[in-house]
Every structure is written in C-alpha cells, then in structure tokens.
Amino acid sequence: MSSSPNYLRPIDFKHGHIDMTHGAGGRAAAQLINELFAKAFDNEYLRQGHDGALLPLPSEGRLVMATDGHVISPLFFPGGDIGCLSVHGTINDVAMSGAKPLYLAASFIIEEGFALADLKRIVESMAAAAREAGVPIVTGDTKVVEKGKGDGVFISTTGVGVAPPGLCIDGRQAKVGDVILVSGTLGEHGVAVMSQRESLTFETAITSDTAALHTLVQTMLLALPDTQTLHVLRDPTRGGLATTLNEIAQQSGVDMLINEADIPVLPQVEAACELLGLDPLYVANEGKLIAICAPEVADTLLAAMRAHPLGQGAQRIGTVIEDAHGFVQMATRFGGRRVVDWLSGEQLPRIC
Amino acid sequence: MSSSPNYLRPIDFKHGHIDMTHGAGGRAAAQLINELFAKAFDNEYLRQGHDGALLPLPSEGRLVMATDGHVISPLFFPGGDIGCLSVHGTINDVAMSGAKPLYLAASFIIEEGFALADLKRIVESMAAAAREAGVPIVTGDTKVVEKGKGDGVFISTTGVGVAPPGLCIDGRQAKVGDVILVSGTLGEHGVAVMSQRESLTFETAITSDTAALHTLVQTMLLALPDTQTLHVLRDPTRGGLATTLNEIAQQSGVDMLINEADIPVLPQVEAACELLGLDPLYVANEGKLIAICAPEVADTLLAAMRAHPLGQGAQRIGTVIEDAHGFVQMATRFGGRRVVDWLSGEQLPRIC
C-alpha cells in the first residue's frame, strides 16, 4: 500500500461508486487505499507502505498459515457481514491447529459500480473485527473487475499464527474412545443467511454466530494439564457438523457415533430449517468448533469451554468408535441408528 | 484440504465443468481438492489435510507477508497464464523487501460452468511455477460462484517469507544522490496481454516477462559488501515504471530524474504501444524490478544483476534528486525535461 499522491478531491463515500480506475494501480487506487483501507486498518505494519509487510518473528513453535475466500451472498446478513466474517473465518482456520493468530492479509476483488458506502461499511466491520480479535491486517491488495464479472465484493483473507512447540492437533489424530464435543448450538449462520436471502422473518430473530474462536481455543489449551490430550479441533463451516465429522473420520481412519438428542440446536433454527428444507447437521456455522479429546479430559475441557463466552452452550455429542469404514453414525431420538453421510450436493451455495 | 470420501466416479477433466457443488464443502468439493489441487501442489505441508498448515519457523530475521489478487483477462496469454502469474506476483511482492519467500497460500474463486480442462491447466501451471521457484503452496481454499457472478477464475495468493536481520529495504529509504536501476526491458507483460485481448499479432512475438525474481534479489544482496546500501526494491506491475517511481518518490519525500534514452524497451514493444495507444512507462511488468541504491555500489549491483538470467538487460536509468514535490522528471531524447505523472486513469484494466 502506498501514500497518496496530491491534488485529488476527497472520495465521496456517501454517493460514490467503484470504477475501473480504483483497480488500475494509479492515482485513484492509491487514494482509495489511503482514504479507506489504510485509515480503517491502521497499524504499524501497514504503515510501512510496502507490498510485503515486515513483521516480528515468533521466538519458538511452528508457523501456521491458512487462507479462506469469502463470496457470501448477501454481503450483509443478520449478525454480520462479509467483512467481519472474512476476519473471523481465517482466524478460526489458524486457531484450529491450536495456534495463536498473529497477522492477517486481505485481498479484495470488487465489482465496478459497487457502492462506496457499502465498501466502507464492510471495511470498517473488518477493521473492528480485527481490532477486537487483536490480529492486525498487515497487508492487502485491491482489484476491480468490470460490472457483471464479479458480485459486489469478494474477500480472500490469509492468516499467519504460531503454534506452541509440541502441540499436535490435527484431523488425523482422532482415536478410538475419544470424546466429541461441540462448543454450542448449530446452524445459526446458515439459517440467518438463508432467511435473509429468502426474505423470511421469524418470530425469534436468528442471527449468525460469526465470531473469532482463538481465545476459546487458548482457554481450552490452558485448562488441560497435557495439551496432547486434545486431538482434533475443527470449525464446522461449509457442509456443517456432518461433513466436518466425516472429513475427520476419513482422515483418522475411524468411525464416529453421535447422539441426536445431545446435538444443540436452537428451537427457532430447528423450525426455520424445517421451513427451508434444510438439515441443521449440514448447515454452516461460523462461530463454533468441534473438539475431539481423550476421554479422561472431556469433563475438564467441557467445563473450560462453558466458562468462556463463546462456549457457554458446549455439549458432549458423541464418541470415536472402531471401524474401518470411516462412517459417522447417529443414534436417533427414536432409538435407531443411521449413517450421517457427507453433504453430497449443494445445500447452501455461497454461505461463506 | 481433506481426504476424499469414497464412492465417486473420477472427475472428467477433459469435458467436465465446475458446478456449484464443487464449492459447497461436501463430497464433490473434497474430490476436486484431492484429484486436482492436492495432486498438483503435493508437498508435506499440504498433506497435513488441515485448513491451517503447520510450518517450520525460520530461526531469525523478520517475517514478511504479502497478498495479491489476480483477475487477469484473458486467463491465458503469450508467455503465461493466471496460474504461474499468481505464483510469480506474490513471490515478487515478498522478495521486494529482500526476503526469501518460504510458503504460499492460494484462494480460488471459480465461476460455475468453468471448464475443468482450463482449471487443470491453470493449477498445473501454478504448481510448476511454485516448484521451479522452490516455494510450496502449503494451504488453499476453493469457492464457486454462480455463472455471471465471476469471470472464469480469480486467484488470490499470499506469501510468507523471512528477511535477514538488519535489512532495511523500503519505499521510504530512497536518498538524494541514489542511483535508480531497472532489471530489464519494460512493458512486455502488459503488451502481451493487451495484444491477446485485441487479437493482434505482431511480426516479432511479444511474450509476458512473468517470472519469480527472488533469486535475482538474493544474487543482488550477495554481491553487496553492505546490504544497507540497497535502499529500495519494487516491482513495477500495475501502473508501470512511472507509477512505481512516483510512489517511491512520494514515500521517500524526494524527486527523481530519469533519462528516457536509458530506459530499456524492446522495439517491438515500442511499436505495439504506439499501435495500442499506450505509453510503455505505464505498462505493467511481471518479471522486472527497480532497485534504488547508494551511488558507490551502483556498478557492483548492475554487474550482479546482469550476471543473473533475469537481469541481463539491467540498466541505470536515473538518480534521486533533491526537491520537495515528490515529482518524477524525465530528460527526454530531445533534450527537454517533462514531469512523468502518476497513472491517473485506467490505462490497462485487469492486467494482473
């Protein structure tokens, strides 16, 4: 990012729109970066004004790097917008290896004609989310595509963090006998977005759970006498709980058995899912995590989760069992058992 | 990235197309990741199968982080494609602080209906560029948007590198008396893309200069007895040489004087620019760098650049001069002087 050239009128953030010059790398692009992005995200690293931000190196551990493209539609939804979502989503991807997120990079692809007022709102929401999480946006890039070649704005964020030495939290670590925990109620994000898309309103408002989970993860790690007892962390976003558990089962070469009655879903989400023809097990979450741990620490971990504001609704939902199929099975409320398969089609496009 | 669920037919990379299920996080998405991305990019970090890749931490220095969205149109152009470009572009952004690039992350936003054959070609080109540069793609993300809401594929890449301790290469470091060097001929990338877009053919083929410049930068640093004498490195991409020099002049609070006769431009690029109504000073490059150094090391640096395959055409093009306006001036071939302004409008949209 660069300093502003002289002799330009201030940008009209109330009535203005993005045009192709904002992506051309010249005067207008520099002005937009300075008057919007640099101002909102302001921090010592971004102020270096270089494409590559120079950053302090952690003293020990391993680096963690994660990237996530955000194409959610609509851009604004109950409980959030693409801006805060793009910060939370990538922080969570970094945190799911037990790492402390340190830095974020943001790449914007903006459609010509996009209202500057909307862009400003999104950028300010990102900035607020990054500040609240304590993870600065240290570098960025902005491109503009012609009207009809994009959809408002897409934001790809990349996070870098540091995992303490010795930690081994990984989708391949689930072991037979392990306990499966979830940090709270499922399905709010997907249902909030879908209801906005379908212009539905419900008696009880459903808002996205979008949130940065890194402090919850740190709380969980601190509660454990031996962090090696925490085997897997994963945020059930696209594809929901069902798909995420299937991924882990496959990677670890185990089966899982979950209990339908123990899976926390808000009644209004349950009702909305019925109306929308959705299964809450497959609906995306943006502020929840799944933890798979050794059975002897499950109670300790659950208590630690419940003591954190983002884990108050944490539940034990099942166990890892032996089998060679990599299946996820569910004991239903009616006493039967069924296989909970991967999401096979497209349940909710552009949900994140 | 995750392991593949069972029971799917292999993807038809010859005749198939991207559909919305490839972005939904379920079975089809996992299959695409496994059969295309994981296979092409294969490395030990990606094989971890986790959103966040765990990576060795450099032992000293500072981290460098850079991100770049790629929206180039057309996706394939003489000399390259969006795939290798997205690797080179971000490696270069990291390298321009003098850092050694270590890891890349890639975020794909793909339009529904995009031919899988084209996607495969692009991903394999990325993989080859990353391998050749020795910088692995350690994590990634794929999203799909509806037909008409994107344009084939957009790729945002993020790079992390390490800068040795003590290095201070930065757009704010240009000093009065410094010498301005450029690593080779200017304008090939922009002209190659524009001629493809306009379906022009020239007698002498013009191909993009897209290349990873990190080994050139390392060669330059090794040639210097004191690396503190290298003040600024910058790759003149969007906006070209003129805009990049203006940015540096602004950031450093200096003026610059460049000599038109010393600026290397291939005759066929000169001719094509005339035909297309472009000024080569403003045309994007993807395999060139500008170096600004103390005058006493200019000859050493120039010799080191010319000894590297990517710096054979290096030239001394001007000097940093005192003034408070942050202007770039050019001594013309005809003996006059003119101000070389920022790119003010949109010369070449979607050039990178």
XYZ file of C-alpha atoms in Angstrom:
704
model
C 0.000 0.000 0.000
C 1.252 3.463 -0.809
C 0.985 7.063 0.250
C -1.454 9.316 -1.524
C -0.482 11.469 -4.461
C -1.537 15.089 -4.216
C -4.274 17.083 -5.936
C -7.301 14.818 -5.719
C -10.704 15.701 -4.362
C -11.707 13.579 -1.340
C -13.586 10.409 -2.232
C -17.372 10.693 -1.926
C -18.101 7.744 0.323
C -21.786 8.642 0.531
C -22.768 8.642 -3.108
C -19.719 7.358 -4.985
C -19.140 4.038 -6.692
C -16.145 1.907 -7.522
C -14.901 2.395 -11.062
C -12.163 0.633 -13.007
C -9.563 3.282 -12.116
C -9.733 2.151 -8.472
C -8.057 -1.078 -9.550
C -5.544 0.254 -12.037
C -2.685 0.917 -9.643
C -2.582 4.645 -10.309
C -3.741 7.766 -8.564
C -7.336 6.714 -7.851
C -6.231 3.337 -6.483
C -3.705 4.958 -4.174
C -6.346 7.404 -2.974
C -8.845 4.644 -2.190
C -6.174 2.709 -0.287
C -5.235 5.759 1.735
C -8.641 7.210 2.466
C -10.341 3.904 3.199
C -8.191 0.804 3.805
C -5.111 2.367 5.393
C -7.249 4.546 7.644
C -9.583 1.760 8.809
C -6.957 -0.966 9.301
C -4.239 1.403 10.553
C -1.340 -0.315 12.332
C 2.441 -0.014 12.386
C 2.971 -2.781 9.820
C 0.507 -1.476 7.254
C 2.061 1.973 7.688
C 5.311 0.619 6.202
C 3.603 1.237 2.847
C 5.224 -1.747 1.154
C 3.544 -4.692 -0.594
C 5.323 -7.030 1.804
C 4.829 -6.207 5.483
C 7.867 -6.758 7.722
C 6.775 -8.455 10.945
C 8.342 -9.666 14.198
C 9.156 -13.365 14.088
C 7.785 -15.539 16.917
C 10.603 -16.917 19.045
C 9.563 -20.579 19.015
C 6.966 -23.061 17.828
C 5.702 -23.615 14.318
C 4.166 -21.199 11.875
C 0.571 -21.792 10.865
C -0.832 -20.426 7.627
C -4.447 -20.577 6.446
C -6.391 -18.879 3.660
C -10.094 -18.505 3.003
C -12.015 -16.885 0.164
C -15.301 -15.231 1.094
C -18.052 -14.981 -1.509
C -21.084 -14.872 0.769
C -24.356 -13.600 -0.640
C -25.933 -11.351 0.564
C -22.981 -9.278 1.765
C -24.905 -8.100 4.831
C -26.877 -10.560 6.959
C -28.358 -10.689 10.449
C -25.447 -10.706 12.868
C -22.676 -9.735 10.479
C -21.368 -9.055 7.012
C -18.657 -10.303 4.653
C -16.152 -8.005 6.380
C -16.217 -9.399 9.914
C -16.847 -12.897 8.529
C -13.641 -12.765 6.491
C -11.672 -11.903 9.627
C -13.358 -14.488 11.850
C -13.203 -17.279 9.275
C -9.461 -17.096 8.774
C -8.634 -16.518 12.432
C -10.621 -19.676 13.139
C -8.778 -21.677 10.482
C -5.483 -20.683 12.113
C -6.793 -21.308 15.639
C -7.992 -24.844 14.809
C -4.401 -26.077 14.943
C -4.116 -24.642 18.450
C -2.123 -21.688 17.144
C -2.283 -18.085 18.247
C -3.237 -15.976 15.192
C -0.768 -13.111 14.667
C -1.303 -11.396 11.327
C -3.890 -11.149 8.550
C -3.613 -10.252 4.871
C -6.677 -9.229 2.845
C -7.265 -9.384 -0.905
C -10.329 -7.550 -2.265
C -11.898 -8.227 -5.660
C -14.502 -5.530 -6.205
C -17.102 -5.209 -8.952
C -17.255 -1.973 -10.896
C -20.231 0.095 -9.758
C -20.169 -1.212 -6.188
C -21.363 1.474 -3.774
C -18.504 3.036 -1.831
C -20.834 3.359 1.155
C -21.203 -0.437 1.250
C -17.477 -0.966 0.766
C -16.754 1.447 3.619
C -19.208 -0.346 5.896
C -17.589 -3.698 5.085
C -14.026 -2.436 5.537
C -14.914 -0.824 8.855
C -16.562 -4.033 10.027
C -13.371 -5.928 9.103
C -11.263 -3.402 10.934
C -13.423 -3.653 14.044
C -13.325 -7.461 13.971
C -9.542 -7.474 13.570
C -9.082 -4.982 16.402
C -11.429 -6.892 18.696
C -9.560 -10.121 17.953
C -6.188 -8.429 18.407
C -4.982 -9.614 14.997
C -3.869 -6.762 12.713
C -4.438 -6.693 8.938
C -0.832 -6.070 7.909
C -1.037 -6.054 4.130
C -3.666 -6.035 1.401
C -4.488 -5.805 -2.255
C -7.407 -4.390 -4.229
C -8.523 -5.362 -7.705
C -11.546 -4.165 -9.675
C -13.420 -6.214 -12.289
C -15.990 -4.953 -14.789
C -19.692 -4.823 -13.910
C -21.134 -8.306 -14.391
C -17.769 -10.036 -13.866
C -17.995 -10.144 -10.077
C -20.667 -9.785 -7.404
C -20.167 -6.746 -5.212
C -17.054 -7.774 -3.358
C -15.112 -10.981 -2.710
C -12.575 -11.003 0.121
C -9.799 -13.552 0.482
C -8.057 -13.375 3.832
C -4.912 -15.212 4.861
C -3.785 -15.661 8.422
C -0.445 -16.471 9.968
C -0.084 -17.675 13.520
C 2.252 -19.534 15.796
C 1.600 -22.925 17.374
C 3.467 -23.664 20.598
C 6.078 -26.438 20.393
C 4.803 -29.959 20.935
C 1.187 -29.329 20.051
C -0.269 -31.939 17.719
C -3.864 -31.010 16.920
C -4.800 -32.427 13.561
C -7.657 -34.106 11.685
C -5.640 -37.331 11.601
C -5.398 -37.607 15.407
C -8.886 -38.830 16.375
C -8.508 -42.075 18.350
C -10.965 -44.810 19.247
C -12.532 -43.941 22.594
C -12.119 -40.189 22.161
C -14.982 -37.898 23.097
C -16.561 -35.480 20.614
C -17.519 -32.047 21.948
C -19.181 -29.126 20.211
C -18.865 -25.563 21.542
C -22.509 -24.533 21.138
C -25.730 -24.541 19.147
C -25.520 -25.359 15.460
C -26.913 -23.862 12.278
C -27.424 -20.192 13.125
C -25.076 -18.775 10.490
C -26.503 -20.718 7.573
C -30.094 -20.108 8.598
C -29.515 -16.375 9.197
C -28.039 -16.022 5.701
C -30.690 -18.181 4.019
C -33.550 -16.353 5.700
C -32.079 -13.038 4.545
C -31.779 -14.422 1.033
C -35.367 -15.680 1.023
C -36.614 -12.519 2.798
C -38.021 -14.639 5.597
C -38.604 -13.285 9.072
C -39.132 -15.435 12.118
C -40.808 -14.667 15.414
C -37.482 -15.055 17.196
C -34.640 -13.415 15.324
C -31.907 -15.754 14.122
C -28.509 -14.115 13.818
C -25.241 -15.513 12.523
C -22.870 -16.869 15.171
C -19.862 -15.383 13.351
C -17.061 -14.970 15.896
C -13.307 -15.394 16.322
C -12.664 -18.549 18.315
C -8.961 -18.173 19.109
C -9.471 -17.065 22.711
C -11.789 -20.036 23.291
C -9.075 -22.333 21.938
C -6.440 -20.740 24.193
C -8.754 -21.158 27.196
C -9.221 -24.836 26.330
C -5.485 -25.435 25.981
C -4.760 -23.704 29.281
C -7.313 -25.912 31.068
C -5.546 -29.113 30.024
C -2.710 -30.495 32.157
C -1.376 -32.132 28.994
C -2.278 -30.472 25.696
C -1.503 -33.714 23.866
C -4.866 -34.992 25.100
C -6.615 -32.568 22.724
C -6.516 -34.417 19.412
C -8.640 -32.534 16.890
C -10.154 -29.072 16.579
C -12.223 -28.118 13.561
C -14.763 -25.404 12.806
C -17.844 -26.863 11.091
C -18.381 -24.220 8.401
C -19.466 -25.223 4.845
C -21.132 -28.610 4.992
C -21.822 -28.259 8.714
C -21.208 -30.722 11.533
C -21.978 -33.781 9.414
C -19.436 -33.040 6.685
C -16.746 -31.957 9.145
C -17.089 -35.152 11.195
C -16.961 -37.219 8.012
C -13.752 -35.475 6.978
C -12.143 -36.191 10.334
C -13.372 -39.814 10.379
C -11.875 -40.292 6.934
C -8.566 -38.650 7.816
C -8.185 -40.549 11.076
C -9.484 -43.877 9.758
C -12.108 -44.223 12.481
C -15.884 -44.252 12.812
C -17.910 -41.901 14.950
C -21.139 -42.287 16.846
C -23.063 -39.145 17.734
C -26.311 -38.825 19.677
C -29.019 -36.792 18.018
C -30.557 -35.822 21.373
C -27.287 -34.254 22.530
C -26.691 -32.057 19.486
C -27.591 -28.499 20.470
C -29.850 -26.663 18.014
C -31.961 -23.614 18.902
C -35.708 -24.281 18.524
C -36.100 -21.352 16.132
C -33.262 -22.735 13.982
C -34.914 -26.153 14.025
C -38.189 -24.555 12.900
C -36.528 -22.430 10.220
C -34.668 -25.463 8.883
C -37.925 -27.320 8.524
C -39.432 -24.399 6.639
C -36.361 -24.042 4.380
C -35.960 -27.768 3.826
C -32.556 -27.852 5.493
C -30.928 -30.289 7.895
C -29.159 -28.385 10.717
C -26.407 -31.018 10.696
C -25.340 -29.758 7.273
C -25.794 -26.041 7.862
C -22.698 -23.818 8.124
C -21.510 -22.351 11.410
C -19.032 -19.507 11.738
C -18.509 -19.304 15.482
C -18.496 -22.921 16.651
C -15.860 -25.587 16.969
C -15.700 -29.347 17.321
C -13.149 -30.722 19.771
C -12.107 -34.359 19.910
C -10.180 -35.298 23.039
C -9.047 -38.198 25.197
C -11.963 -39.393 27.384
C -10.196 -38.613 30.671
C -10.073 -34.870 29.927
C -13.526 -34.484 28.372
C -15.141 -33.094 31.550
C -12.290 -30.655 32.172
C -12.427 -29.456 28.592
C -16.215 -29.122 28.601
C -16.105 -27.091 31.812
C -13.422 -24.799 30.370
C -15.461 -24.298 27.223
C -18.618 -23.479 29.149
C -16.754 -20.888 31.216
C -15.871 -18.971 28.023
C -18.476 -16.612 26.482
C -18.216 -18.409 23.124
C -18.547 -21.896 24.603
C -21.443 -21.499 27.021
C -23.589 -23.924 25.067
C -20.888 -26.593 24.756
C -22.059 -30.217 24.714
C -20.638 -33.692 24.578
C -22.228 -35.139 21.449
C -20.564 -38.498 20.801
C -17.537 -40.737 20.717
C -14.984 -42.085 18.289
C -15.518 -45.797 17.678
C -13.622 -48.506 15.944
C -14.430 -49.427 12.405
C -12.749 -49.382 9.057
C -15.412 -47.574 7.048
C -14.784 -44.006 8.165
C -18.537 -43.651 8.744
C -20.345 -41.236 11.008
C -23.346 -42.873 12.644
C -26.060 -41.201 14.653
C -28.204 -42.671 17.424
C -31.536 -41.020 16.644
C -34.055 -39.646 19.115
C -36.224 -42.640 18.298
C -33.644 -45.184 19.365
C -32.461 -46.173 15.892
C -29.132 -45.679 14.177
C -28.448 -44.099 10.800
C -25.399 -43.181 8.778
C -24.803 -39.433 8.586
C -23.269 -39.090 5.158
C -21.151 -36.359 3.579
C -23.032 -33.457 2.111
C -23.344 -34.774 -1.416
C -24.935 -31.943 -3.332
C -25.101 -28.241 -2.855
C -27.146 -27.488 0.200
C -26.303 -23.840 0.700
C -24.285 -22.120 -2.005
C -22.210 -19.044 -1.127
C -22.794 -19.311 2.601
C -19.321 -18.022 3.494
C -7.852 -29.663 2.452
C -9.237 -33.074 3.196
C -9.056 -36.654 2.121
C -11.516 -37.960 -0.413
C -14.711 -39.696 0.569
C -15.376 -42.999 -1.142
C -17.699 -43.997 -3.950
C -17.336 -41.244 -6.510
C -16.564 -41.607 -10.169
C -13.290 -39.915 -11.195
C -13.681 -36.312 -12.307
C -13.851 -35.827 -16.080
C -11.116 -33.258 -16.570
C -11.489 -33.384 -20.339
C -15.138 -32.497 -20.767
C -16.366 -31.560 -17.283
C -17.266 -28.183 -15.860
C -17.304 -26.607 -12.418
C -20.715 -26.684 -10.777
C -21.939 -25.216 -7.504
C -21.350 -28.462 -5.605
C -17.606 -28.031 -6.098
C -17.766 -25.087 -3.716
C -20.220 -26.444 -1.160
C -17.721 -28.132 1.132
C -19.147 -31.607 0.624
C -18.236 -34.684 -1.339
C -17.693 -33.027 -4.725
C -15.545 -30.285 -3.211
C -13.368 -32.810 -1.397
C -12.997 -34.815 -4.594
C -11.925 -31.776 -6.624
C -9.380 -30.856 -3.962
C -7.968 -34.363 -3.917
C -7.921 -35.144 -7.598
C -6.699 -31.746 -8.738
C -5.228 -29.358 -6.159
C -3.671 -31.800 -3.699
C -2.178 -33.849 -6.507
C -0.703 -30.900 -8.421
C 0.619 -28.948 -5.430
C 1.629 -32.018 -3.411
C 4.025 -31.312 -0.537
C 4.412 -32.424 3.068
C 2.561 -29.395 4.474
C -0.460 -29.653 2.213
C -0.623 -33.359 3.010
C -1.434 -32.479 6.626
C -5.006 -32.070 5.367
C -5.827 -29.229 7.730
C -7.086 -25.728 6.902
C -4.074 -24.328 8.716
C -0.730 -25.703 7.547
C 1.898 -26.222 10.269
C 5.265 -24.965 9.064
C 8.844 -24.744 10.317
C 9.608 -21.352 11.809
C 12.680 -19.510 10.473
C 15.334 -19.163 13.147
C 15.965 -15.418 12.846
C 15.069 -12.274 10.967
C 11.654 -10.832 10.340
C 8.590 -12.367 8.752
C 7.357 -10.857 5.531
C 3.773 -11.258 4.386
C 2.267 -10.132 1.078
C -1.008 -10.838 -0.714
C -2.116 -10.279 -4.285
C -5.437 -10.888 -6.033
C -5.217 -11.959 -9.666
C -8.088 -11.124 -12.018
C -6.221 -11.013 -15.311
C -8.205 -11.275 -18.534
C -7.685 -13.321 -20.639
C -6.631 -16.171 -18.348
C -4.112 -17.460 -20.881
C -1.751 -15.065 -22.641
C 1.525 -15.282 -24.577
C 4.194 -16.335 -22.102
C 1.958 -17.412 -19.237
C -1.426 -17.695 -17.577
C -3.163 -16.633 -14.374
C -1.695 -19.673 -12.609
C 2.026 -19.001 -12.935
C 1.350 -15.254 -12.701
C -0.315 -15.677 -9.310
C 2.764 -17.510 -8.018
C 5.296 -15.087 -9.507
C 3.397 -11.965 -8.457
C 3.266 -12.846 -4.785
C 6.788 -14.255 -4.623
C 7.931 -10.922 -6.072
C 5.970 -8.904 -3.521
C 7.690 -10.863 -0.740
C 11.109 -10.634 -2.409
C 10.935 -6.847 -2.807
C 11.709 -6.432 0.889
C 14.841 -8.528 0.385
C 13.154 -11.541 1.965
C 13.442 -15.168 0.986
C 9.918 -16.441 0.112
C 9.063 -19.600 2.055
C 5.391 -20.506 1.697
C 2.379 -19.674 -0.449
C -1.358 -19.916 0.196
C -3.877 -19.879 -2.668
C -7.555 -18.899 -2.666
C -9.583 -19.758 -5.782
C -12.897 -18.135 -6.690
C -14.272 -20.065 -9.648
C -17.286 -19.318 -11.822
C -19.874 -22.026 -12.283
C -19.524 -23.602 -15.727
C -15.772 -23.024 -15.946
C -14.128 -25.798 -17.957
C -12.263 -28.267 -15.767
C -9.675 -28.634 -18.522
C -8.829 -24.934 -18.191
C -8.782 -25.140 -14.406
C -6.439 -28.114 -14.563
C -4.116 -26.302 -16.953
C -4.018 -23.280 -14.633
C -3.460 -25.325 -11.473
C -0.670 -27.301 -13.118
C 0.956 -24.092 -14.289
C 0.793 -22.771 -10.697
C 2.267 -25.990 -9.391
C 5.122 -25.867 -11.907
C 5.864 -22.213 -11.095
C 5.880 -22.934 -7.352
C 8.157 -25.939 -7.800
C 10.538 -24.050 -10.051
C 10.705 -21.218 -7.525
C 11.120 -23.641 -4.639
C 8.196 -22.126 -2.737
C 5.481 -24.673 -1.864
C 1.742 -23.913 -1.877
C 1.003 -25.082 1.661
C -2.710 -24.364 2.023
C -5.636 -23.327 -0.118
C -9.324 -22.664 -0.438
C -11.844 -23.036 -3.248
C -15.135 -21.214 -3.642
C -17.618 -21.364 -6.516
C -19.929 -18.518 -7.574
C -22.895 -18.718 -9.935
C -22.463 -18.222 -13.666
C -22.341 -14.485 -14.358
C -21.104 -13.628 -10.851
C -17.431 -14.188 -11.604
C -15.199 -14.457 -14.656
C -13.662 -17.880 -15.066
C -11.308 -17.907 -12.099
C -9.800 -15.373 -9.722
C -6.760 -16.411 -7.677
C -5.580 -14.624 -4.554
C -2.164 -15.782 -3.389
C -0.453 -14.883 -0.152
C 3.219 -15.351 0.517
C 5.236 -15.574 3.678
C 8.981 -15.152 3.736
C 11.830 -14.284 6.028
C 14.024 -11.192 5.788
C 17.503 -11.472 7.271
C 18.160 -9.319 10.332
C 19.328 -5.779 9.688
C 17.945 -5.460 6.178
C 16.081 -2.205 5.586
C 14.742 -2.174 2.040
C 11.690 0.016 1.876
C 9.920 2.595 -0.303
C 10.754 5.267 2.270
C 14.536 4.776 2.010
C 15.364 6.484 -1.312
C 18.020 9.138 -0.640
C 19.224 12.119 -2.641
C 22.131 11.002 -4.818
C 20.924 7.392 -5.043
C 21.052 5.622 -8.378
C 17.943 4.101 -9.999
C 18.406 0.761 -11.768
C 15.914 -1.386 -13.671
C 16.480 -5.098 -14.223
C 15.486 -5.245 -17.892
C 13.217 -4.157 -20.724
C 9.831 -2.737 -19.829
C 6.263 -3.292 -20.989
C 6.249 -6.872 -22.297
C 3.643 -8.221 -19.889
C 1.060 -5.522 -20.484
C 1.553 -5.529 -24.229
C 1.389 -9.338 -24.448
C -1.939 -9.345 -22.586
C -3.388 -6.406 -24.499
C -2.424 -7.853 -27.870
C -4.095 -11.139 -26.888
C -7.191 -9.219 -25.830
C -7.322 -7.259 -29.080
C -6.384 -10.347 -31.144
C -3.380 -8.548 -32.534
C -0.364 -10.367 -33.842
C 2.994 -8.785 -34.411
C 5.852 -9.761 -36.653
C 8.026 -10.438 -33.628
C 6.150 -12.262 -30.884
C 5.797 -10.364 -27.623
C 5.513 -12.594 -24.564
C 4.897 -11.697 -20.954
C 8.002 -11.390 -18.791
C 6.240 -13.130 -15.870
C 8.926 -14.590 -13.598
C 9.828 -15.046 -9.944
C 12.502 -12.529 -9.019
C 13.585 -13.828 -5.614
C 16.801 -15.449 -6.842
C 17.751 -12.228 -8.629
C 17.214 -10.347 -5.373
C 19.328 -12.846 -3.433
C 22.089 -12.518 -6.048
C 21.991 -8.739 -5.690
C 22.177 -8.890 -1.896
C 25.095 -11.315 -2.001
C 27.023 -9.001 -4.318
C 26.882 -6.102 -1.861
C 29.549 -5.765 0.830
C 26.966 -3.888 2.909
C 23.300 -4.679 2.203
C 22.296 -1.385 3.825
C 23.431 0.322 0.609
C 20.423 -1.192 -1.196
C 17.612 1.172 -0.268
C 14.529 0.293 -2.318
C 13.318 -2.652 -4.385
C 9.976 -2.563 -6.133
C 8.386 -4.495 -8.993
C 6.704 -2.129 -11.451
C 3.463 -4.031 -12.074
C 0.126 -2.188 -12.417
C 0.812 1.413 -13.421
C 4.275 0.519 -14.702
C 7.620 2.211 -14.074
C 6.126 5.708 -13.938
C 3.595 4.980 -11.211
C 6.038 2.908 -9.150
C 8.674 5.655 -9.203
C 6.039 8.218 -8.232
C 5.007 6.061 -5.269
C 8.588 5.777 -4.076
C 9.266 9.494 -4.608
C 6.175 10.300 -2.560
C 7.036 7.845 0.221
C 10.663 8.974 0.459
C 9.957 12.695 0.015
C 12.379 13.076 -2.863
C 12.322 13.838 -6.580
C 13.683 11.607 -9.295
C 15.262 12.307 -12.638
C 15.242 9.543 -15.220
C 16.723 9.560 -18.723
C 14.392 8.498 -21.484
C 17.277 7.260 -23.648
C 18.402 4.840 -20.907
C 15.034 3.181 -20.317
C 15.142 -0.242 -21.990
C 12.115 -1.060 -24.166
C 12.114 -3.689 -26.916
C 11.499 -2.197 -30.383
C 8.507 -4.480 -30.938
C 7.007 -3.337 -27.605
C 7.604 0.282 -28.582
C 5.817 -0.344 -31.895
C 2.938 -2.236 -30.274
C 2.498 0.533 -27.713
C 2.186 3.068 -30.492
C -0.409 0.942 -32.224
C -2.359 0.380 -28.998
C -2.069 3.972 -27.809
C -0.071 3.017 -24.727
C 2.961 4.553 -23.057
C 5.474 1.831 -22.110
C 6.306 3.779 -18.943
C 2.828 2.963 -17.620
C 2.563 -0.618 -18.842
C 2.668 -3.456 -16.294
C 5.683 -5.721 -15.902
C 5.649 -9.036 -14.065
C 9.303 -10.040 -14.144
C 11.212 -6.801 -13.646
C 12.368 -4.852 -10.633
C 13.527 -1.364 -9.833
C 16.464 -1.028 -7.451
C 17.495 2.214 -5.795
C 20.938 2.124 -4.199
C 23.758 4.256 -2.879
C 25.827 5.618 -5.807
C 29.051 3.891 -4.706
C 27.537 0.400 -5.171
C 25.595 1.050 -8.377
C 28.183 -0.519 -10.665
C 28.591 -3.585 -8.453
C 24.836 -4.037 -8.284
C 24.378 -3.553 -12.018
C 27.085 -6.133 -12.753
C 25.468 -8.629 -10.370
C 22.067 -8.101 -11.979
C 23.460 -8.558 -15.490
C 25.100 -11.824 -14.445
C 21.682 -13.273 -13.490
C 19.408 -14.672 -16.232
C 16.560 -12.370 -15.141
C 18.721 -9.243 -15.039
C 20.680 -9.476 -18.275
C 19.056 -6.333 -19.631
C 19.610 -4.282 -16.462
C 20.212 -0.558 -16.916
C 20.976 2.510 -14.863
C 18.077 4.824 -15.690
C 18.361 7.796 -13.369
C 19.068 9.338 -9.996
C 17.272 10.535 -6.919
C 17.411 14.330 -6.656
C 16.508 16.853 -4.037
C 13.167 18.566 -4.149
C 10.103 18.826 -2.041
C 7.474 18.000 -4.652
C 7.854 14.242 -4.876
C 7.964 14.585 -8.668
C 9.441 12.215 -11.206
C 11.068 14.120 -14.052
C 12.376 12.712 -17.284
C 15.150 14.060 -19.507
C 13.701 13.337 -22.951
C 15.524 12.104 -26.005
C 15.152 15.583 -27.456
C 16.997 17.275 -24.626
C 13.964 18.612 -22.771
C 12.529 17.739 -19.370
C 8.995 16.719 -18.519
C 7.156 15.579 -15.428
C 6.236 11.885 -15.507
C 2.983 11.869 -13.580
C 1.098 9.097 -11.803
C -1.145 6.996 -13.945
C -4.335 8.994 -13.495
C -6.974 6.958 -15.285
C -7.341 3.357 -16.205
C -4.725 2.501 -18.772
C -4.933 -1.287 -18.709
C -7.715 -2.865 -16.669
C -7.278 -6.425 -15.359
C -3.671 -6.716 -16.430
C -2.708 -8.860 -13.429
